[in-house]
PDB file of C-alpha atoms in Angstrom:
ATOM      1  CA  GLU L   9    -107.574  99.054 -23.862  1.00 81.00           C
ATOM      2  CA  ASP L  10    -108.671  95.441 -24.573  1.00 84.00           C
ATOM      3  CA  GLN L  11    -106.597  92.973 -22.725  1.00 90.00           C
ATOM      4  CA  VAL L  12    -106.548  89.026 -21.458  1.00 95.00           C
ATOM      5  CA  THR L  13    -104.750  87.972 -18.229  1.00 97.00           C
ATOM      6  CA  GLN L  14    -104.453  84.209 -17.725  1.00 98.00           C
ATOM      7  CA  SER L  15    -103.623  82.790 -14.121  1.00 97.00           C
ATOM      8  CA  PRO L  16    -101.236  81.176 -13.222  1.00 98.00           C
ATOM      9  CA  GLU L  17     -98.597  80.956 -15.724  1.00 97.00           C
ATOM     10  CA  ALA L  18     -98.019  77.295 -15.139  1.00 98.00           C
ATOM     11  CA  LEU L  19     -99.430  74.976 -13.226  1.00 98.00           C
ATOM     12  CA  ARG L  20     -98.364  70.851 -11.874  1.00 98.00           C
ATOM     13  CA  LEU L  21    -100.307  68.808 -10.627  1.00 98.00           C
ATOM     14  CA  GLN L  22    -100.591  65.065  -9.910  1.00 98.00           C
ATOM     15  CA  GLU L  23    -102.885  63.009 -11.547  1.00 97.00           C
ATOM     16  CA  GLY L  24    -106.611  63.318  -9.940  1.00 97.00           C
ATOM     17  CA  GLU L  25    -105.886  66.619  -8.762  1.00 97.00           C
ATOM     18  CA  SER L  26    -108.811  69.201  -9.858  1.00 98.00           C
ATOM     19  CA  SER L  27    -107.837  72.560 -10.006  1.00 98.00           C
ATOM     20  CA  SER L  28    -108.920  75.597 -11.946  1.00 98.00           C
ATOM     21  CA  LEU L  29    -107.402  78.353 -14.774  1.00 98.00           C
ATOM     22  CA  ASN L  30    -108.136  81.684 -14.118  1.00 98.00           C
ATOM     23  CA  CYS L  31    -108.650  84.537 -17.304  1.00 98.00           C
ATOM     24  CA  SER L  32    -109.524  87.689 -16.392  1.00 98.00           C
ATOM     25  CA  TYR L  33    -110.230  90.355 -19.207  1.00 95.00           C
ATOM     26  CA  THR L  34    -111.522  93.905 -20.206  1.00 92.00           C
ATOM     27  CA  VAL L  35    -112.822  94.337 -23.443  1.00 87.00           C
ATOM     28  CA  SER L  36    -115.182  96.786 -25.060  1.00 81.00           C
ATOM     29  CA  GLY L  37    -118.583  95.057 -25.029  1.00 85.00           C
ATOM     30  CA  LEU L  38    -118.071  91.334 -25.071  1.00 89.00           C
ATOM     31  CA  ARG L  39    -119.033  89.795 -28.108  1.00 88.00           C
ATOM     32  CA  GLY L  40    -117.270  86.264 -27.355  1.00 92.00           C
ATOM     33  CA  LEU L  41    -115.159  84.570 -24.738  1.00 95.00           C
ATOM     34  CA  PHE L  42    -112.735  81.269 -26.599  1.00 95.00           C
ATOM     35  CA  TRP L  43    -110.768  78.690 -25.104  1.00 97.00           C
ATOM     36  CA  TYR L  44    -108.227  76.533 -26.902  1.00 97.00           C
ATOM     37  CA  ARG L  45    -105.941  74.221 -25.999  1.00 97.00           C
ATOM     38  CA  GLN L  46    -102.420  74.311 -27.202  1.00 97.00           C
ATOM     39  CA  ASP L  47     -99.710  71.363 -27.353  1.00 96.00           C
ATOM     40  CA  PRO L  48     -95.805  71.882 -28.251  1.00 91.00           C
ATOM     41  CA  GLY L  49     -95.571  72.622 -31.800  1.00 87.00           C
ATOM     42  CA  LYS L  50     -98.600  72.255 -32.808  1.00 91.00           C
ATOM     43  CA  GLY L  51    -101.932  75.153 -33.352  1.00 95.00           C
ATOM     44  CA  PRO L  52    -104.609  76.069 -30.970  1.00 96.00           C
ATOM     45  CA  GLU L  53    -107.196  73.422 -30.601  1.00 95.00           C
ATOM     46  CA  PHE L  54    -110.736  74.806 -30.110  1.00 94.00           C
ATOM     47  CA  LEU L  55    -112.492  73.699 -26.850  1.00 96.00           C
ATOM     48  CA  PHE L  56    -114.994  76.179 -26.030  1.00 94.00           C
ATOM     49  CA  THR L  57    -116.908  79.429 -26.694  1.00 94.00           C
ATOM     50  CA  LEU L  58    -119.331  81.492 -24.375  1.00 95.00           C
ATOM     51  CA  TYR L  59    -121.088  84.339 -24.572  1.00 92.00           C
ATOM     52  CA  SER L  60    -122.747  85.987 -21.674  1.00 92.00           C
ATOM     53  CA  ALA L  61    -122.176  85.730 -17.835  1.00 94.00           C
ATOM     54  CA  GLY L  62    -123.717  82.566 -16.307  1.00 96.00           C
ATOM     55  CA  GLU L  63    -122.422  80.210 -19.005  1.00 96.00           C
ATOM     56  CA  GLU L  64    -121.202  76.802 -18.575  1.00 97.00           C
ATOM     57  CA  LYS L  65    -119.897  74.579 -21.255  1.00 97.00           C
ATOM     58  CA  GLU L  66    -118.762  71.017 -20.428  1.00 97.00           C
ATOM     59  CA  LYS L  67    -116.152  68.769 -22.289  1.00 94.00           C
ATOM     60  CA  GLU L  68    -115.036  65.290 -20.864  1.00 95.00           C
ATOM     61  CA  ARG L  69    -112.964  66.547 -17.685  1.00 96.00           C
ATOM     62  CA  LEU L  70    -113.037  70.267 -18.745  1.00 98.00           C
ATOM     63  CA  LYS L  71    -115.852  72.637 -17.819  1.00 98.00           C
ATOM     64  CA  ALA L  72    -115.638  76.551 -18.497  1.00 98.00           C
ATOM     65  CA  THR L  73    -117.591  79.267 -16.902  1.00 98.00           C
ATOM     66  CA  LEU L  74    -117.826  83.032 -17.592  1.00 97.00           C
ATOM     67  CA  THR L  75    -118.859  85.959 -15.448  1.00 95.00           C
ATOM     68  CA  LYS L  76    -118.483  89.457 -16.537  1.00 91.00           C
ATOM     69  CA  LYS L  77    -115.161  89.525 -15.438  1.00 94.00           C
ATOM     70  CA  GLU L  78    -113.423  86.479 -16.443  1.00 97.00           C
ATOM     71  CA  SER L  79    -113.508  83.322 -17.123  1.00 98.00           C
ATOM     72  CA  PHE L  80    -112.576  79.681 -15.632  1.00 98.00           C
ATOM     73  CA  LEU L  81    -111.571  76.375 -16.820  1.00 98.00           C
ATOM     74  CA  HIS L  82    -112.178  73.674 -14.143  1.00 98.00           C
ATOM     75  CA  ILE L  83    -109.940  70.688 -14.499  1.00 98.00           C
ATOM     76  CA  THR L  84    -111.613  67.379 -12.874  1.00 98.00           C
ATOM     77  CA  ALA L  85    -109.577  64.871 -12.137  1.00 98.00           C
ATOM     78  CA  PRO L  86    -107.367  65.441 -14.688  1.00 97.00           C
ATOM     79  CA  LYS L  87    -104.473  62.799 -16.718  1.00 97.00           C
ATOM     80  CA  PRO L  88    -101.341  63.508 -18.160  1.00 97.00           C
ATOM     81  CA  GLU L  89    -103.010  63.783 -21.657  1.00 97.00           C
ATOM     82  CA  ASP L  90    -104.276  67.043 -20.612  1.00 97.00           C
ATOM     83  CA  SER L  91    -100.929  68.681 -20.326  1.00 98.00           C
ATOM     84  CA  ALA L  92    -100.605  71.671 -22.652  1.00 98.00           C
ATOM     85  CA  THR L  93    -101.072  75.466 -22.974  1.00 97.00           C
ATOM     86  CA  TYR L  94    -104.459  76.361 -22.314  1.00 98.00           C
ATOM     87  CA  LEU L  95    -105.012  79.893 -24.347  1.00 98.00           C
ATOM     88  CA  CYS L  96    -107.899  82.419 -23.489  1.00 97.00           C
ATOM     89  CA  ALA L  97    -109.264  84.822 -25.852  1.00 95.00           C
ATOM     90  CA  VAL L  98    -111.994  87.492 -26.280  1.00 93.00           C
ATOM     91  CA  GLN L  99    -113.584  89.008 -29.116  1.00 88.00           C
ATOM     92  CA  ALA L 100    -114.977  92.559 -28.703  1.00 82.00           C
ATOM     93  CA  SER L 101    -118.316  93.358 -29.570  1.00 78.00           C
ATOM     94  CA  TYR L 102    -117.368  97.342 -30.628  1.00 70.00           C
ATOM     95  CA  GLY L 103    -114.165  99.403 -30.926  1.00 67.00           C
ATOM     96  CA  GLY L 104    -111.175  99.363 -32.669  1.00 64.00           C
ATOM     97  CA  SER L 105    -109.846  95.667 -32.481  1.00 65.00           C
ATOM     98  CA  GLN L 106    -114.037  94.740 -33.312  1.00 67.00           C
ATOM     99  CA  GLY L 107    -114.107  91.116 -33.968  1.00 71.00           C
ATOM    100  CA  ASN L 108    -110.290  90.531 -33.528  1.00 79.00           C
ATOM    101  CA  LEU L 109    -109.531  87.308 -31.095  1.00 85.00           C
ATOM    102  CA  ILE L 110    -107.328  89.172 -28.380  1.00 90.00           C
ATOM    103  CA  PHE L 111    -105.627  85.988 -26.682  1.00 94.00           C
ATOM    104  CA  GLY L 112    -103.726  85.808 -23.085  1.00 96.00           C
ATOM    105  CA  LYS L 113    -100.515  84.239 -22.815  1.00 96.00           C
ATOM    106  CA  GLY L 114    -101.653  81.083 -21.811  1.00 97.00           C
ATOM    107  CA  THR L 115    -101.284  78.671 -18.466  1.00 98.00           C
ATOM    108  CA  LYS L 116     -98.856  75.447 -19.064  1.00 97.00           C
ATOM    109  CA  LEU L 117    -100.506  72.507 -17.190  1.00 98.00           C
ATOM    110  CA  SER L 118     -98.371  69.546 -16.183  1.00 98.00           C
ATOM    111  CA  VAL L 119     -99.960  66.731 -15.251  1.00 98.00           C
ATOM    112  CA  LYS L 120     -97.730  64.093 -13.847  1.00 97.00           C
ATOM    113  CA  PRO L 121     -98.943  60.690 -13.004  1.00 95.00           C
TER     114      PRO L 121
ATOM    115  CA  LYS O   9    -113.188  66.977 -43.387  1.00 70.00           C
ATOM    116  CA  ALA O  10    -109.707  67.575 -43.357  1.00 82.00           C
ATOM    117  CA  GLY O  11    -108.454  70.563 -41.090  1.00 94.00           C
ATOM    118  CA  VAL O  12    -106.299  74.155 -41.881  1.00 97.00           C
ATOM    119  CA  THR O  13    -102.911  73.190 -43.545  1.00 97.00           C
ATOM    120  CA  GLN O  14    -100.111  75.528 -43.706  1.00 98.00           C
ATOM    121  CA  THR O  15     -97.069  75.155 -45.504  1.00 97.00           C
ATOM    122  CA  PRO O  16     -94.222  74.831 -45.228  1.00 97.00           C
ATOM    123  CA  ARG O  17     -94.244  73.657 -41.823  1.00 97.00           C
ATOM    124  CA  TYR O  18     -90.412  74.852 -40.807  1.00 97.00           C
ATOM    125  CA  LEU O  19     -88.349  77.775 -42.543  1.00 96.00           C
ATOM    126  CA  ILE O  20     -85.016  79.022 -42.113  1.00 98.00           C
ATOM    127  CA  LYS O  21     -84.185  82.709 -43.540  1.00 98.00           C
ATOM    128  CA  THR O  22     -81.833  85.293 -43.252  1.00 98.00           C
ATOM    129  CA  ARG O  23     -82.054  88.992 -42.411  1.00 98.00           C
ATOM    130  CA  GLY O  24     -83.028  91.253 -45.490  1.00 97.00           C
ATOM    131  CA  GLN O  25     -84.637  87.871 -47.168  1.00 98.00           C
ATOM    132  CA  GLN O  26     -88.614  87.742 -47.798  1.00 98.00           C
ATOM    133  CA  VAL O  27     -90.703  84.561 -47.393  1.00 98.00           C
ATOM    134  CA  THR O  28     -94.222  83.659 -48.581  1.00 98.00           C
ATOM    135  CA  LEU O  29     -96.264  81.504 -46.178  1.00 98.00           C
ATOM    136  CA  SER O  30     -99.172  79.602 -47.538  1.00 98.00           C
ATOM    137  CA  CYS O  31    -102.378  78.490 -45.829  1.00 98.00           C
ATOM    138  CA  SER O  32    -105.452  76.528 -47.140  1.00 98.00           C
ATOM    139  CA  PRO O  33    -108.634  76.883 -45.040  1.00 97.00           C
ATOM    140  CA  ILE O  34    -111.274  74.131 -44.040  1.00 96.00           C
ATOM    141  CA  SER O  35    -113.519  73.324 -46.873  1.00 95.00           C
ATOM    142  CA  GLY O  36    -116.454  75.817 -47.241  1.00 93.00           C
ATOM    143  CA  HIS O  37    -114.530  78.172 -44.678  1.00 94.00           C
ATOM    144  CA  ARG O  38    -114.143  81.675 -46.474  1.00 93.00           C
ATOM    145  CA  SER O  39    -112.515  83.643 -43.694  1.00 92.00           C
ATOM    146  CA  VAL O  40    -108.833  83.115 -43.290  1.00 95.00           C
ATOM    147  CA  SER O  41    -106.971  85.092 -40.290  1.00 94.00           C
ATOM    148  CA  TRP O  42    -103.462  85.135 -39.566  1.00 96.00           C
ATOM    149  CA  TYR O  43    -101.642  85.380 -36.108  1.00 96.00           C
ATOM    150  CA  GLN O  44     -98.030  85.730 -34.984  1.00 97.00           C
ATOM    151  CA  GLN O  45     -97.048  83.751 -32.098  1.00 96.00           C
ATOM    152  CA  THR O  46     -93.766  84.342 -29.810  1.00 95.00           C
ATOM    153  CA  PRO O  47     -92.957  83.758 -26.369  1.00 90.00           C
ATOM    154  CA  GLY O  48     -93.142  87.160 -25.144  1.00 89.00           C
ATOM    155  CA  GLN O  49     -95.751  88.663 -27.223  1.00 91.00           C
ATOM    156  CA  GLY O  50     -98.044  85.445 -27.404  1.00 91.00           C
ATOM    157  CA  LEU O  51    -100.799  85.552 -30.185  1.00 94.00           C
ATOM    158  CA  GLN O  52    -101.137  88.544 -31.992  1.00 93.00           C
ATOM    159  CA  PHE O  53    -103.723  88.746 -34.789  1.00 92.00           C
ATOM    160  CA  LEU O  54    -102.202  90.184 -38.286  1.00 95.00           C
ATOM    161  CA  PHE O  55    -105.036  90.170 -40.741  1.00 92.00           C
ATOM    162  CA  GLU O  56    -108.015  88.578 -42.169  1.00 92.00           C
ATOM    163  CA  TYR O  57    -109.357  87.894 -45.356  1.00 93.00           C
ATOM    164  CA  PHE O  58    -112.599  87.093 -46.937  1.00 91.00           C
ATOM    165  CA  SER O  59    -113.618  86.616 -50.563  1.00 90.00           C
ATOM    166  CA  GLU O  60    -109.842  87.682 -51.750  1.00 93.00           C
ATOM    167  CA  THR O  61    -110.650  91.314 -50.030  1.00 93.00           C
ATOM    168  CA  GLN O  62    -108.459  92.045 -46.414  1.00 92.00           C
ATOM    169  CA  ARG O  63    -111.284  92.930 -44.122  1.00 87.00           C
ATOM    170  CA  ASN O  64    -109.509  94.332 -40.976  1.00 86.00           C
ATOM    171  CA  LYS O  65    -105.583  94.242 -39.931  1.00 89.00           C
ATOM    172  CA  GLY O  66    -103.583  94.329 -37.000  1.00 90.00           C
ATOM    173  CA  ASN O  67    -100.696  96.577 -35.894  1.00 90.00           C
ATOM    174  CA  PHE O  68     -98.120  95.235 -37.391  1.00 95.00           C
ATOM    175  CA  PRO O  69     -95.601  97.197 -40.235  1.00 96.00           C
ATOM    176  CA  GLY O  70     -96.194  97.345 -44.038  1.00 95.00           C
ATOM    177  CA  ARG O  71     -93.467  94.548 -44.437  1.00 97.00           C
ATOM    178  CA  PHE O  72     -96.197  92.184 -43.289  1.00 98.00           C
ATOM    179  CA  SER O  73     -98.853  91.617 -46.196  1.00 97.00           C
ATOM    180  CA  GLY O  74    -101.463  88.957 -47.245  1.00 97.00           C
ATOM    181  CA  ARG O  75    -103.899  87.986 -50.143  1.00 97.00           C
ATOM    182  CA  GLN O  76    -106.387  85.139 -50.700  1.00 97.00           C
ATOM    183  CA  PHE O  77    -107.280  83.675 -53.853  1.00 97.00           C
ATOM    184  CA  SER O  78    -110.965  82.787 -55.201  1.00 96.00           C
ATOM    185  CA  ASN O  79    -110.872  79.163 -53.598  1.00 94.00           C
ATOM    186  CA  SER O  80    -110.239  80.892 -49.801  1.00 95.00           C
ATOM    187  CA  ARG O  81    -106.562  79.636 -49.697  1.00 97.00           C
ATOM    188  CA  SER O  82    -104.357  82.922 -48.412  1.00 98.00           C
ATOM    189  CA  GLU O  83    -100.596  83.732 -48.607  1.00 98.00           C
ATOM    190  CA  MET O  84     -98.760  85.567 -46.487  1.00 98.00           C
ATOM    191  CA  ASN O  85     -95.431  87.629 -46.759  1.00 98.00           C
ATOM    192  CA  VAL O  86     -93.122  89.245 -44.877  1.00 98.00           C
ATOM    193  CA  SER O  87     -90.625  91.159 -46.644  1.00 96.00           C
ATOM    194  CA  THR O  88     -86.767  92.529 -45.348  1.00 97.00           C
ATOM    195  CA  LEU O  89     -87.211  90.561 -42.639  1.00 98.00           C
ATOM    196  CA  GLU O  90     -85.880  91.109 -39.152  1.00 97.00           C
ATOM    197  CA  LEU O  91     -84.628  88.943 -36.112  1.00 97.00           C
ATOM    198  CA  GLY O  92     -87.662  89.615 -34.513  1.00 96.00           C
ATOM    199  CA  ASP O  93     -90.121  88.257 -36.994  1.00 97.00           C
ATOM    200  CA  SER O  94     -88.425  84.793 -35.698  1.00 97.00           C
ATOM    201  CA  ALA O  95     -92.113  83.120 -34.731  1.00 97.00           C
ATOM    202  CA  LEU O  96     -95.220  80.355 -35.477  1.00 97.00           C
ATOM    203  CA  TYR O  97     -97.022  81.957 -37.941  1.00 98.00           C
ATOM    204  CA  LEU O  98    -100.600  80.454 -37.484  1.00 97.00           C
ATOM    205  CA  CYS O  99    -103.162  80.356 -40.025  1.00 97.00           C
ATOM    206  CA  ALA O 100    -106.954  79.989 -38.601  1.00 95.00           C
ATOM    207  CA  SER O 101    -109.908  79.577 -40.766  1.00 94.00           C
ATOM    208  CA  SER O 102    -114.094  80.300 -40.009  1.00 91.00           C
ATOM    209  CA  LEU O 103    -117.016  80.062 -42.318  1.00 89.00           C
ATOM    210  CA  GLN O 104    -117.881  83.499 -43.244  1.00 79.00           C
ATOM    211  CA  ASP O 105    -116.323  86.124 -40.702  1.00 74.00           C
ATOM    212  CA  ARG O 106    -113.640  85.645 -37.888  1.00 66.00           C
ATOM    213  CA  ARG O 107    -116.121  86.443 -35.288  1.00 70.00           C
ATOM    214  CA  GLU O 108    -117.142  83.133 -35.681  1.00 77.00           C
ATOM    215  CA  THR O 109    -115.408  79.918 -34.169  1.00 86.00           C
ATOM    216  CA  GLN O 110    -111.635  80.132 -35.476  1.00 90.00           C
ATOM    217  CA  TYR O 111    -109.826  76.830 -36.385  1.00 93.00           C
ATOM    218  CA  PHE O 112    -105.970  76.888 -36.318  1.00 96.00           C
ATOM    219  CA  GLY O 113    -103.352  75.191 -38.518  1.00 97.00           C
ATOM    220  CA  PRO O 114    -100.365  73.485 -36.944  1.00 96.00           C
ATOM    221  CA  GLY O 115     -98.777  77.030 -37.827  1.00 97.00           C
ATOM    222  CA  THR O 116     -95.247  77.685 -40.020  1.00 98.00           C
ATOM    223  CA  ARG O 117     -92.183  78.167 -37.908  1.00 97.00           C
ATOM    224  CA  LEU O 118     -90.001  80.886 -39.018  1.00 98.00           C
ATOM    225  CA  LEU O 119     -86.642  81.493 -38.098  1.00 98.00           C
ATOM    226  CA  VAL O 120     -84.910  84.180 -38.997  1.00 98.00           C
ATOM    227  CA  LEU O 121     -80.627  84.327 -38.524  1.00 97.00           C
TER     228      LEU O 121
END
């Protein structure tokens, strides 16, 4: 069964304290892995897509990496405005859920000034 | 370019009623997918529409249905509402196919009493 597990469920950081969020997955052939950011009361905001192991993408203080079994979202010197829930999703290349986005439960990040 | 819009943003219904939610995709996007988000289950895929046809469906009962119009706008309907249908309903659009990057709207929060 295709599934995504994110850890930790919640993470509290001080401003400037770098850390990483983990997304481990099992999927019937990975077509793509997606990271989204979701603020309270809003829809998910697209951040990155990764397609193959070894691929990396960066955007401001965020850097996403991908291996054959997991992805990491590294946050460098976070600021309070980075506080949000970060969602990871995978798409399978084949199988019953082919093409559908399968989401993890998310990591709720709080950055204190 | 305007993003995905959803109406209404908030809705309160009672058990047994039915509800219709609306989604307008990003201009030029032809694929519309619907998701249900709850604290317990996270984001779950409901169905996808393209060219007025349902292309894929998630594991939800037949009470959940949808349609798409020629201008790519989409509606979803939930009949005979149950308490467990209380959730944030999210619409996402992509250019041609749900396997491409999906951009989410702000969601409609449905409360069933």
